[in-house]
Amino acid sequence: MSQTDGYTRFVNRPLGKQIAKAAGLPQPVPLRRHTLGDPLVTGPILILGESAAAETVAKQLWREEYDVRRDVGLKQKFSAIVVALDEIRHPQDLSDTVLELGQALRRLDSNGRVITIFRDPNDASVANDATALAARRGVEGLTRSLAKEMRRGATANGIVLSDDVEMTSASAQSAIRFFLSGRSAYVAGQFLTVSSSAGEVPSNWDTPLAEKVIVVTGAARGIGAAISELLARDGATVIGVDMPSAGDALTDVMNRVGGISVQMDITAEDAGVQLLQKARERFGRLDGIVHNAGITRDKLLANMDDSRWDSLIAVNISAPLRINEQLLQARGDGVLADNFRITSLSSTSGIAGNRGQTNYAAAKAGVMGMTQAYAETLGETGGSINAVAPGFIETAMTDAMPTATREVARRMNAMQQGGRPVDVAEAIALFHADASAGINGTTLRVCGQSMVGQ
Ligand code: NAD
């Protein structure tokens, strides 16, 4: 399995580029991805808007010696444009800043970033204020549409602040760093909602997971292996879990990342208890879990049999529910961290539905329900629970799809290419960082703004 698909390689050579342009074919470009020590961006960052949030972002980036500009100027190319719209009260307030953004867009570099900052439309303060609510929803709409107008690997995403949260908060900083950097390569047209000021800025943004011990289920291959590698890169120690039949592959991954292996079927009745026991023995602590293990058993519902339905529900949703219950019962025992973090793999199929996947979609939508339900309890002690919904990711699973179906699925998104396991892993790592405590109960799509779904 190649990291960049053959078509993307072809259209990035001179002849391929010419042919694709003449025939009006998709022209995906290689995406900028983060490696340890990379700056957030390499060129100038334009900050539009006059609000306190705009000032905060400008000061923070300027302090880190980024080239910050406050007006569009004449010729300057930009690596990123941050648009602060957090003080607008009426849709008509949008025009000055948004039209200025329009002028700057032509000068956005390949793999550039546009980030809007605005206030949460779901905040109680605007529940009955039609004008303010229309303005806030308006920013969502324009951000999603702009994301679809982006070219050459550039993305547009938004940071949504609750009314009592400022851009100075740790999670707002965590969110803007994620969106500016190559960590968000395959996230487009999405929003990170910062609902509280909880969280701490790390002493080093390169190792936000230093000293954390995190369980990753389904760690032997695919997305789970990539998550294990990335959590280790960001400083964590990983307890990797997979089926005994995948034991050798699991050992290879854990040797690579300096983690430990637990060969176990996650549907075991006492899976959560076993994991706690292992964490207690080996490390005396447990800071988080990533529910990544998952299976597909596709069939139209008319042809669905008991075993396909039941085995999928057992692995993809019943096991995470049971493990969470067992882990959370151990709160206060000194092993489970007070600010315990849970992340889970959902799927765009759980949001939009997918033919042949009623069982899978029930489970993956269920993951989003589970995420909402635990948010308050975990948030009380500085913890959090979030989900990541991947779209088309280049793995052994998607490699096995019929060629025509795969090619269509791969191009049906704003980036015109599939994502990589590392793109999903970056989003998981974001949620496990102490700095991200104020982002809780959300599902982030990592789908290149797939045309499938909302
Ligand atoms: P994969 O099949 O390559 O890997 C899944 C891993 O989970 C395997 O190592 C498998 O042995 C393990 N596993 C399965 N059942 C288990 C059990 N009962 N106990 C312990 N381990 C078990 O899958 P992937 O493509 O890497 O997907 C990982 C997750 O991401 C899954 O939850 C999947 O539904 C989700 N996802 C994947 C995609 C994609 O495009 N690949 C898209 C959306 C969501």
Short mmCIF file of C-alpha atoms and ligand atoms in Angstrom, two decimals:
data_model
loop_
_atom_site.label_atom_id
_atom_site.label_comp_id
_atom_site.label_asym_id
_atom_site.label_seq_id
_atom_site.Cartn_x
_atom_site.Cartn_y
_atom_site.Cartn_z
CA MET A 1 0.00 0.00 0.00
CA SER A 2 1.49 3.31 -1.08
CA GLN A 3 1.26 6.42 1.09
CA THR A 4 0.41 8.66 -1.88
CA ASP A 5 -1.93 7.08 -4.40
CA GLY A 6 -0.75 6.52 -8.00
CA TYR A 7 -3.06 9.13 -9.51
CA THR A 8 -1.85 11.85 -7.11
CA ARG A 9 1.76 11.00 -8.01
CA PHE A 10 0.88 11.12 -11.73
CA VAL A 11 -0.84 14.54 -11.67
CA ASN A 12 2.08 16.02 -9.76
CA ARG A 13 4.46 15.31 -12.65
CA PRO A 14 4.62 17.86 -15.52
CA LEU A 15 2.90 15.67 -18.14
CA GLY A 16 0.25 14.44 -15.69
CA LYS A 17 -0.48 18.01 -14.60
CA GLN A 18 -0.98 19.07 -18.23
CA ILE A 19 -3.31 16.17 -19.02
CA ALA A 20 -5.39 16.59 -15.84
CA LYS A 21 -5.75 20.34 -16.47
CA ALA A 22 -6.78 19.92 -20.11
CA ALA A 23 -9.31 17.18 -19.26
CA GLY A 24 -10.68 18.97 -16.15
CA LEU A 25 -9.69 16.03 -13.91
CA PRO A 26 -9.02 16.34 -10.15
CA GLN A 27 -5.58 17.72 -9.29
CA PRO A 28 -4.77 16.60 -5.73
CA VAL A 29 -1.46 17.82 -4.33
CA PRO A 30 0.75 16.15 -1.67
CA LEU A 31 -0.42 17.41 1.72
CA ARG A 32 1.83 19.11 4.26
CA ARG A 33 2.09 16.82 7.30
CA HIS A 34 3.71 17.51 10.63
CA THR A 35 7.04 16.06 11.70
CA LEU A 36 8.54 16.59 15.14
CA GLY A 37 10.06 20.05 15.49
CA ASP A 38 8.28 21.58 12.46
CA PRO A 39 7.04 25.18 12.88
CA LEU A 40 3.29 25.73 12.65
CA VAL A 41 3.74 27.40 9.24
CA THR A 42 6.75 28.67 7.33
CA GLY A 43 5.46 31.94 5.81
CA PRO A 44 3.52 35.04 6.88
CA ILE A 45 0.25 34.74 8.80
CA LEU A 46 -2.43 37.35 8.10
CA ILE A 47 -4.81 38.13 10.94
CA LEU A 48 -8.07 39.84 10.01
CA GLY A 49 -10.60 41.41 12.38
CA GLU A 50 -10.31 43.86 15.24
CA SER A 51 -11.55 41.80 18.19
CA ALA A 52 -9.76 40.79 21.38
CA ALA A 53 -9.33 37.30 19.89
CA ALA A 54 -7.50 38.77 16.87
CA GLU A 55 -5.15 40.66 19.22
CA THR A 56 -4.51 37.56 21.32
CA VAL A 57 -3.63 35.40 18.33
CA ALA A 58 -1.42 38.10 16.82
CA LYS A 59 0.48 38.56 20.09
CA GLN A 60 0.95 34.85 20.73
CA LEU A 61 2.26 34.15 17.25
CA TRP A 62 4.40 37.26 17.21
CA ARG A 63 5.94 36.23 20.56
CA GLU A 64 6.94 32.93 18.93
CA GLU A 65 8.56 34.95 16.14
CA TYR A 66 6.10 34.13 13.38
CA ASP A 67 5.77 36.73 10.61
CA VAL A 68 2.40 38.24 11.61
CA ARG A 69 0.62 40.73 9.30
CA ARG A 70 -2.45 42.77 10.17
CA ASP A 71 -3.36 43.96 6.67
CA VAL A 72 -3.62 42.39 3.25
CA GLY A 73 -0.93 44.60 1.66
CA LEU A 74 -0.14 44.44 -2.03
CA LYS A 75 1.93 41.43 -2.99
CA GLN A 76 2.60 39.36 0.08
CA LYS A 77 1.92 35.59 -0.07
CA PHE A 78 0.39 34.08 3.09
CA SER A 79 0.80 30.65 4.71
CA ALA A 80 -2.29 31.19 6.80
CA ILE A 81 -5.15 33.62 7.34
CA VAL A 82 -6.88 33.83 10.72
CA VAL A 83 -10.24 35.58 10.63
CA ALA A 84 -11.60 36.74 13.99
CA LEU A 85 -15.38 37.10 13.79
CA ASP A 86 -16.07 36.58 17.48
CA GLU A 87 -17.63 40.00 18.06
CA ILE A 88 -20.14 40.09 15.23
CA ARG A 89 -23.76 40.60 16.31
CA HIS A 90 -25.58 40.65 12.96
CA PRO A 91 -24.99 38.89 9.61
CA GLN A 92 -24.42 42.30 8.03
CA ASP A 93 -21.37 42.78 10.31
CA LEU A 94 -19.61 40.03 8.37
CA SER A 95 -19.07 41.86 5.12
CA ASP A 96 -15.99 44.05 5.77
CA THR A 97 -13.80 41.30 7.21
CA VAL A 98 -15.07 38.53 4.96
CA LEU A 99 -14.58 40.57 1.78
CA GLU A 100 -11.07 41.46 2.93
CA LEU A 101 -10.48 37.73 3.36
CA GLY A 102 -11.72 37.25 -0.21
CA GLN A 103 -9.03 39.63 -1.49
CA ALA A 104 -6.31 37.82 0.43
CA LEU A 105 -7.31 34.33 -0.71
CA ARG A 106 -5.57 34.58 -4.08
CA ARG A 107 -2.32 34.97 -2.20
CA LEU A 108 -2.74 31.94 0.03
CA ASP A 109 0.11 29.44 -0.45
CA SER A 110 -0.33 25.76 -1.37
CA ASN A 111 -1.28 23.84 1.77
CA GLY A 112 -2.28 27.19 3.32
CA ARG A 113 -4.77 27.58 6.14
CA VAL A 114 -7.83 29.73 6.76
CA ILE A 115 -9.14 29.65 10.33
CA THR A 116 -12.29 31.46 11.40
CA ILE A 117 -12.84 32.25 15.09
CA PHE A 118 -16.39 32.84 16.29
CA ARG A 119 -18.81 32.43 19.20
CA ASP A 120 -20.80 29.24 19.77
CA PRO A 121 -24.26 29.26 18.14
CA ASN A 122 -25.34 26.71 20.77
CA ASP A 123 -24.56 29.03 23.68
CA ALA A 124 -27.59 29.73 25.89
CA SER A 125 -26.97 33.49 25.61
CA VAL A 126 -28.18 33.55 21.99
CA ALA A 127 -30.90 30.90 22.21
CA ASN A 128 -33.62 33.52 21.66
CA ASP A 129 -31.59 36.15 19.82
CA ALA A 130 -32.35 35.60 16.14
CA THR A 131 -29.91 38.22 14.86
CA ALA A 132 -26.94 37.03 16.89
CA LEU A 133 -27.70 33.38 16.22
CA ALA A 134 -28.04 34.02 12.49
CA ALA A 135 -24.65 35.77 12.54
CA ARG A 136 -22.95 32.88 14.37
CA ARG A 137 -24.50 30.22 12.14
CA GLY A 138 -23.50 32.40 9.21
CA VAL A 139 -19.83 31.96 10.05
CA GLU A 140 -20.30 28.18 10.11
CA GLY A 141 -21.89 28.28 6.67
CA LEU A 142 -19.26 30.50 5.13
CA THR A 143 -16.42 28.43 6.61
CA ARG A 144 -17.84 25.17 5.22
CA SER A 145 -18.35 26.70 1.79
CA LEU A 146 -14.94 28.34 1.75
CA ALA A 147 -13.39 24.96 2.60
CA LYS A 148 -14.93 23.63 -0.62
CA GLU A 149 -13.38 26.51 -2.60
CA MET A 150 -9.86 25.82 -1.32
CA ARG A 151 -7.30 24.44 -3.77
CA ARG A 152 -3.78 22.97 -3.68
CA GLY A 153 -4.03 21.30 -0.27
CA ALA A 154 -5.27 24.43 1.52
CA THR A 155 -8.01 24.06 4.15
CA ALA A 156 -10.56 26.20 5.98
CA ASN A 157 -11.72 25.29 9.50
CA GLY A 158 -13.23 27.11 12.47
CA ILE A 159 -12.65 27.57 16.19
CA VAL A 160 -15.89 27.98 18.13
CA LEU A 161 -15.64 29.68 21.52
CA SER A 162 -18.30 29.49 24.23
CA ASP A 163 -19.26 32.94 25.49
CA ASP A 164 -17.20 32.58 28.68
CA VAL A 165 -14.04 31.32 26.93
CA GLU A 166 -11.33 33.56 25.49
CA MET A 167 -8.65 32.88 22.88
CA THR A 168 -6.08 33.01 25.70
CA SER A 169 -7.42 29.69 27.07
CA ALA A 170 -5.21 26.60 26.73
CA SER A 171 -7.71 24.73 24.54
CA ALA A 172 -8.19 27.65 22.15
CA GLN A 173 -4.41 27.75 21.74
CA SER A 174 -4.32 23.98 21.28
CA ALA A 175 -7.02 24.24 18.60
CA ILE A 176 -5.38 27.03 16.61
CA ARG A 177 -2.01 25.27 16.68
CA PHE A 178 -3.68 22.11 15.38
CA PHE A 179 -5.42 23.90 12.52
CA LEU A 180 -2.37 25.99 11.53
CA SER A 181 0.06 23.04 11.50
CA GLY A 182 0.49 19.98 9.29
CA ARG A 183 -1.26 18.01 12.06
CA SER A 184 -4.61 18.92 10.49
CA ALA A 185 -3.61 18.02 6.90
CA TYR A 186 -6.83 16.07 6.17
CA VAL A 187 -9.26 18.11 8.29
CA ALA A 188 -11.33 20.49 6.17
CA GLY A 189 -14.58 22.36 6.73
CA GLN A 190 -14.64 21.32 10.41
CA PHE A 191 -14.94 23.03 13.79
CA LEU A 192 -13.34 22.60 17.18
CA THR A 193 -15.59 23.87 19.95
CA VAL A 194 -13.89 25.14 23.09
CA SER A 195 -16.55 24.96 25.77
CA SER A 196 -14.47 25.70 28.87
CA SER A 197 -11.22 27.31 29.96
CA ALA A 198 -10.00 24.04 31.52
CA GLY A 199 -6.56 22.77 30.57
CA GLU A 200 -2.93 23.71 30.87
CA VAL A 201 -0.46 24.91 28.28
CA PRO A 202 2.41 22.36 28.06
CA SER A 203 5.99 23.34 28.82
CA ASN A 204 6.84 22.08 25.32
CA TRP A 205 4.24 22.03 22.53
CA ASP A 206 6.32 19.34 20.74
CA THR A 207 5.69 16.77 23.49
CA PRO A 208 2.18 17.53 24.76
CA LEU A 209 1.72 13.94 26.00
CA ALA A 210 4.90 13.66 28.08
CA GLU A 211 4.53 11.15 30.97
CA LYS A 212 1.07 9.99 29.90
CA VAL A 213 0.16 6.30 29.84
CA ILE A 214 -2.50 5.60 27.22
CA VAL A 215 -4.23 2.37 26.10
CA VAL A 216 -4.78 1.93 22.35
CA THR A 217 -7.07 -0.93 21.28
CA GLY A 218 -6.60 -2.56 17.86
CA ALA A 219 -2.98 -1.37 17.91
CA ALA A 220 -1.47 -4.14 15.77
CA ARG A 221 -2.06 -2.49 12.40
CA GLY A 222 -3.74 0.25 10.38
CA ILE A 223 -5.01 3.30 12.21
CA GLY A 224 -4.32 1.80 15.66
CA ALA A 225 -0.63 1.28 14.83
CA ALA A 226 -0.41 4.86 13.53
CA ILE A 227 -2.08 6.18 16.71
CA SER A 228 0.41 4.24 18.85
CA GLU A 229 3.35 5.69 16.90
CA LEU A 230 2.03 9.21 17.10
CA LEU A 231 1.16 9.15 20.80
CA ALA A 232 4.70 7.88 21.43
CA ARG A 233 6.13 10.66 19.22
CA ASP A 234 4.24 13.19 21.35
CA GLY A 235 5.72 11.73 24.55
CA ALA A 236 3.24 9.08 25.74
CA THR A 237 3.81 5.47 26.80
CA VAL A 238 1.40 3.16 25.00
CA ILE A 239 -0.32 0.00 26.22
CA GLY A 240 -1.26 -1.66 22.93
CA VAL A 241 -4.17 -4.13 22.84
CA ASP A 242 -5.09 -6.56 20.07
CA MET A 243 -6.39 -10.07 19.46
CA PRO A 244 -4.04 -12.94 20.33
CA SER A 245 -4.11 -13.85 16.60
CA ALA A 246 -2.46 -10.47 15.87
CA GLY A 247 0.09 -10.96 18.67
CA ASP A 248 3.26 -10.87 16.51
CA ALA A 249 2.20 -7.72 14.67
CA LEU A 250 1.26 -6.11 17.99
CA THR A 251 4.67 -6.93 19.48
CA ASP A 252 6.40 -5.39 16.44
CA VAL A 253 4.44 -2.14 16.83
CA MET A 254 4.99 -1.98 20.59
CA ASN A 255 8.74 -2.68 20.21
CA ARG A 256 8.89 0.19 17.72
CA VAL A 257 7.16 2.66 20.04
CA GLY A 258 8.58 1.43 23.36
CA GLY A 259 5.14 0.36 24.58
CA ILE A 260 3.79 -2.84 26.10
CA SER A 261 1.48 -5.43 24.52
CA VAL A 262 -1.73 -6.87 25.91
CA GLN A 263 -3.11 -9.73 23.83
CA MET A 264 -6.81 -9.66 24.55
CA ASP A 265 -10.20 -9.71 22.86
CA ILE A 266 -11.83 -6.42 23.91
CA THR A 267 -15.21 -8.14 24.10
CA ALA A 268 -13.99 -10.11 27.17
CA GLU A 269 -16.36 -9.44 30.10
CA ASP A 270 -13.55 -8.11 32.29
CA ALA A 271 -11.52 -6.31 29.60
CA GLY A 272 -11.57 -2.95 31.43
CA VAL A 273 -10.56 -4.58 34.73
CA GLN A 274 -7.66 -6.38 33.01
CA LEU A 275 -6.43 -3.14 31.46
CA LEU A 276 -6.52 -1.33 34.79
CA GLN A 277 -4.63 -4.20 36.40
CA LYS A 278 -1.93 -4.06 33.72
CA ALA A 279 -1.59 -0.28 34.04
CA ARG A 280 -1.37 -0.54 37.83
CA GLU A 281 1.33 -3.24 37.73
CA ARG A 282 3.49 -1.67 35.06
CA PHE A 283 3.10 2.08 35.51
CA GLY A 284 0.97 2.79 38.57
CA ARG A 285 -1.21 5.10 36.46
CA LEU A 286 -3.52 5.34 33.48
CA ASP A 287 -4.19 8.65 31.71
CA GLY A 288 -6.37 7.68 28.80
CA ILE A 289 -7.79 5.12 26.39
CA VAL A 290 -8.29 5.14 22.63
CA HIS A 291 -11.16 2.90 21.51
CA ASN A 292 -9.86 2.12 18.04
CA ALA A 293 -10.45 -1.63 17.56
CA GLY A 294 -13.27 -2.13 15.10
CA ILE A 295 -14.58 -4.48 12.47
CA THR A 296 -16.87 -4.27 9.45
CA ARG A 297 -19.44 -6.95 8.54
CA ASP A 298 -21.16 -5.32 5.55
CA LYS A 299 -24.47 -6.63 4.17
CA LEU A 300 -27.72 -5.01 3.10
CA LEU A 301 -30.10 -5.20 6.03
CA ALA A 302 -32.41 -7.46 3.99
CA ASN A 303 -29.58 -10.04 3.89
CA MET A 304 -28.16 -9.42 7.38
CA ASP A 305 -27.65 -12.47 9.61
CA ASP A 306 -27.40 -12.60 13.42
CA SER A 307 -23.70 -13.21 13.51
CA ARG A 308 -22.81 -10.22 11.30
CA TRP A 309 -25.02 -7.88 13.29
CA ASP A 310 -24.17 -9.12 16.79
CA SER A 311 -20.40 -9.47 16.37
CA LEU A 312 -20.13 -5.95 14.99
CA ILE A 313 -22.18 -4.38 17.77
CA ALA A 314 -20.20 -6.38 20.35
CA VAL A 315 -16.79 -5.14 19.18
CA ASN A 316 -17.56 -1.61 17.94
CA ILE A 317 -19.84 -0.29 20.69
CA SER A 318 -20.70 -2.76 23.49
CA ALA A 319 -17.03 -3.35 24.34
CA PRO A 320 -16.12 0.37 24.60
CA LEU A 321 -19.25 0.98 26.72
CA ARG A 322 -18.37 -1.86 29.11
CA ILE A 323 -14.67 -0.93 29.31
CA ASN A 324 -15.55 2.70 30.09
CA GLU A 325 -17.88 1.64 32.90
CA GLN A 326 -15.20 -0.58 34.43
CA LEU A 327 -12.50 2.07 34.12
CA LEU A 328 -14.63 4.86 35.53
CA GLN A 329 -15.59 2.73 38.52
CA ALA A 330 -11.92 2.96 39.47
CA ARG A 331 -12.00 6.77 39.74
CA GLY A 332 -10.30 7.99 42.85
CA ASP A 333 -8.23 4.80 43.31
CA GLY A 334 -4.99 6.61 42.46
CA VAL A 335 -4.37 4.74 39.19
CA LEU A 336 -6.92 6.35 36.92
CA ALA A 337 -5.90 9.99 36.37
CA ASP A 338 -8.42 12.59 37.55
CA ASN A 339 -8.24 14.21 34.13
CA PHE A 340 -8.75 10.86 32.38
CA ARG A 341 -9.22 11.12 28.60
CA ILE A 342 -11.27 8.88 26.34
CA THR A 343 -11.22 9.02 22.56
CA SER A 344 -13.03 6.71 20.16
CA LEU A 345 -13.14 5.99 16.49
CA SER A 346 -16.49 6.83 14.95
CA SER A 347 -16.92 7.10 11.17
CA THR A 348 -18.52 9.33 8.56
CA SER A 349 -20.78 6.29 7.94
CA GLY A 350 -22.17 6.89 11.44
CA ILE A 351 -22.99 10.49 10.48
CA ALA A 352 -24.27 10.11 6.93
CA GLY A 353 -25.18 6.42 6.75
CA ASN A 354 -23.76 4.10 4.13
CA ARG A 355 -25.40 1.42 2.00
CA GLY A 356 -24.62 -2.05 3.33
CA GLN A 357 -23.52 -0.69 6.71
CA THR A 358 -26.62 -0.48 8.93
CA ASN A 359 -24.78 -2.44 11.63
CA TYR A 360 -21.60 -0.37 11.35
CA ALA A 361 -23.50 2.94 11.24
CA ALA A 362 -25.57 1.97 14.30
CA ALA A 363 -22.38 1.26 16.22
CA LYS A 364 -20.45 4.31 15.00
CA ALA A 365 -23.39 6.68 15.64
CA GLY A 366 -23.61 4.94 19.01
CA VAL A 367 -19.99 5.97 19.66
CA MET A 368 -21.04 9.61 19.22
CA GLY A 369 -23.90 9.09 21.68
CA MET A 370 -21.51 7.53 24.20
CA THR A 371 -19.19 10.50 23.72
CA GLN A 372 -21.94 13.03 24.46
CA ALA A 373 -23.16 11.08 27.49
CA TYR A 374 -19.85 10.88 29.37
CA ALA A 375 -18.69 14.44 28.66
CA GLU A 376 -20.15 16.05 31.75
CA THR A 377 -18.93 13.41 34.22
CA LEU A 378 -15.39 13.40 32.85
CA GLY A 379 -15.29 17.18 32.50
CA GLU A 380 -16.01 17.62 36.23
CA THR A 381 -12.46 16.56 37.10
CA GLY A 382 -10.65 18.03 34.10
CA GLY A 383 -11.01 14.96 31.90
CA SER A 384 -12.69 14.71 28.52
CA ILE A 385 -14.18 12.36 25.94
CA ASN A 386 -14.17 13.00 22.21
CA ALA A 387 -14.53 11.03 19.00
CA VAL A 388 -12.89 11.17 15.59
CA ALA A 389 -14.90 10.28 12.50
CA PRO A 390 -12.57 9.35 9.64
CA GLY A 391 -13.68 9.43 6.02
CA PHE A 392 -11.69 7.55 3.37
CA ILE A 393 -8.36 6.56 4.92
CA GLU A 394 -5.67 4.64 2.98
CA THR A 395 -5.43 1.37 4.93
CA ALA A 396 -5.44 -2.37 4.18
CA MET A 397 -9.25 -2.13 4.58
CA THR A 398 -9.73 0.51 1.87
CA ASP A 399 -7.00 -1.06 -0.32
CA ALA A 400 -9.20 -4.14 -0.52
CA MET A 401 -12.17 -2.21 -2.03
CA PRO A 402 -13.05 -2.81 -5.71
CA THR A 403 -10.95 -0.41 -7.85
CA ALA A 404 -13.79 1.72 -9.25
CA THR A 405 -15.57 2.13 -5.88
CA ARG A 406 -12.27 2.96 -4.21
CA GLU A 407 -11.33 5.57 -6.82
CA VAL A 408 -14.71 7.34 -6.49
CA ALA A 409 -14.59 7.28 -2.65
CA ARG A 410 -11.02 8.57 -2.68
CA ARG A 411 -11.81 11.65 -4.86
CA MET A 412 -15.21 12.57 -3.32
CA ASN A 413 -13.79 15.13 -0.91
CA ALA A 414 -12.40 18.65 -1.00
CA MET A 415 -8.80 17.36 -0.92
CA GLN A 416 -9.47 14.98 -3.85
CA GLN A 417 -7.48 12.20 -2.17
CA GLY A 418 -7.65 9.70 0.69
CA GLY A 419 -6.31 10.53 4.14
CA ARG A 420 -3.57 8.60 5.93
CA PRO A 421 -3.79 6.79 9.26
CA VAL A 422 -1.49 9.45 10.70
CA ASP A 423 -4.14 12.12 9.97
CA VAL A 424 -6.59 10.31 12.26
CA ALA A 425 -3.84 9.78 14.83
CA GLU A 426 -3.07 13.53 14.95
CA ALA A 427 -6.68 14.29 15.90
CA ILE A 428 -6.62 11.60 18.60
CA ALA A 429 -3.37 13.05 20.01
CA LEU A 430 -4.90 16.54 20.08
CA PHE A 431 -7.69 15.35 22.39
CA HIS A 432 -5.33 13.57 24.81
CA ALA A 433 -3.20 16.67 25.44
CA ASP A 434 -3.68 18.47 28.78
CA ALA A 435 -4.07 21.70 26.86
CA SER A 436 -7.22 20.39 25.12
CA ALA A 437 -9.30 19.80 28.28
CA GLY A 438 -11.78 22.50 27.24
CA ILE A 439 -12.76 20.52 24.13
CA ASN A 440 -15.17 17.90 25.42
CA GLY A 441 -18.01 15.77 24.05
CA THR A 442 -17.28 16.50 20.40
CA THR A 443 -16.80 14.45 17.23
CA LEU A 444 -14.21 15.74 14.77
CA ARG A 445 -14.37 14.54 11.19
CA VAL A 446 -11.04 13.73 9.54
CA CYS A 447 -12.40 13.27 6.06
CA GLY A 448 -10.95 15.95 3.76
CA GLN A 449 -14.49 17.41 3.85
CA SER A 450 -16.02 14.34 2.31
CA MET A 451 -19.02 15.08 0.09
CA VAL A 452 -20.77 12.25 1.95
CA GLY A 453 -22.74 13.38 4.99
CA GLN A 454 -23.43 16.72 6.64
P1 NAD B 1 -8.04 -2.59 10.78
O1 NAD B 1 -8.99 -3.72 10.47
O2 NAD B 1 -6.87 -2.41 9.89
O3 NAD B 1 -7.51 -2.74 12.29
C1 NAD B 1 -8.37 -3.00 13.36
C2 NAD B 1 -7.59 -3.69 14.46
O4 NAD B 1 -8.50 -3.99 15.51
C3 NAD B 1 -6.98 -5.03 14.01
O5 NAD B 1 -5.63 -5.11 14.39
C4 NAD B 1 -7.84 -6.06 14.71
O6 NAD B 1 -7.14 -7.26 15.03
C5 NAD B 1 -8.26 -5.31 15.96
N1 NAD B 1 -9.47 -5.88 16.55
C6 NAD B 1 -10.62 -6.19 15.94
N2 NAD B 1 -11.47 -6.77 16.79
C7 NAD B 1 -10.85 -6.82 18.00
C8 NAD B 1 -11.22 -7.30 19.27
N3 NAD B 1 -12.41 -7.87 19.49
N4 NAD B 1 -10.33 -7.18 20.30
C9 NAD B 1 -9.11 -6.63 20.10
N5 NAD B 1 -8.72 -6.14 18.89
C10 NAD B 1 -9.58 -6.25 17.85
O7 NAD B 1 -8.95 -1.29 10.83
P2 NAD B 1 -8.55 0.26 10.57
O8 NAD B 1 -8.88 0.57 9.15
O9 NAD B 1 -7.21 0.55 11.07
O10 NAD B 1 -9.67 0.97 11.47
C11 NAD B 1 -9.46 1.31 12.82
C12 NAD B 1 -10.71 1.98 13.35
O11 NAD B 1 -11.05 3.11 12.54
C13 NAD B 1 -11.95 1.09 13.36
O12 NAD B 1 -12.73 1.35 14.50
C14 NAD B 1 -12.68 1.52 12.10
O13 NAD B 1 -14.05 1.25 12.17
C15 NAD B 1 -12.39 3.01 12.09
N6 NAD B 1 -12.51 3.63 10.75
C16 NAD B 1 -11.67 3.29 9.72
C17 NAD B 1 -11.81 3.91 8.48
C18 NAD B 1 -10.90 3.61 7.31
O14 NAD B 1 -11.05 4.23 6.25
N7 NAD B 1 -9.92 2.72 7.42
C19 NAD B 1 -12.81 4.87 8.29
C20 NAD B 1 -13.65 5.18 9.36
C21 NAD B 1 -13.49 4.56 10.59
#
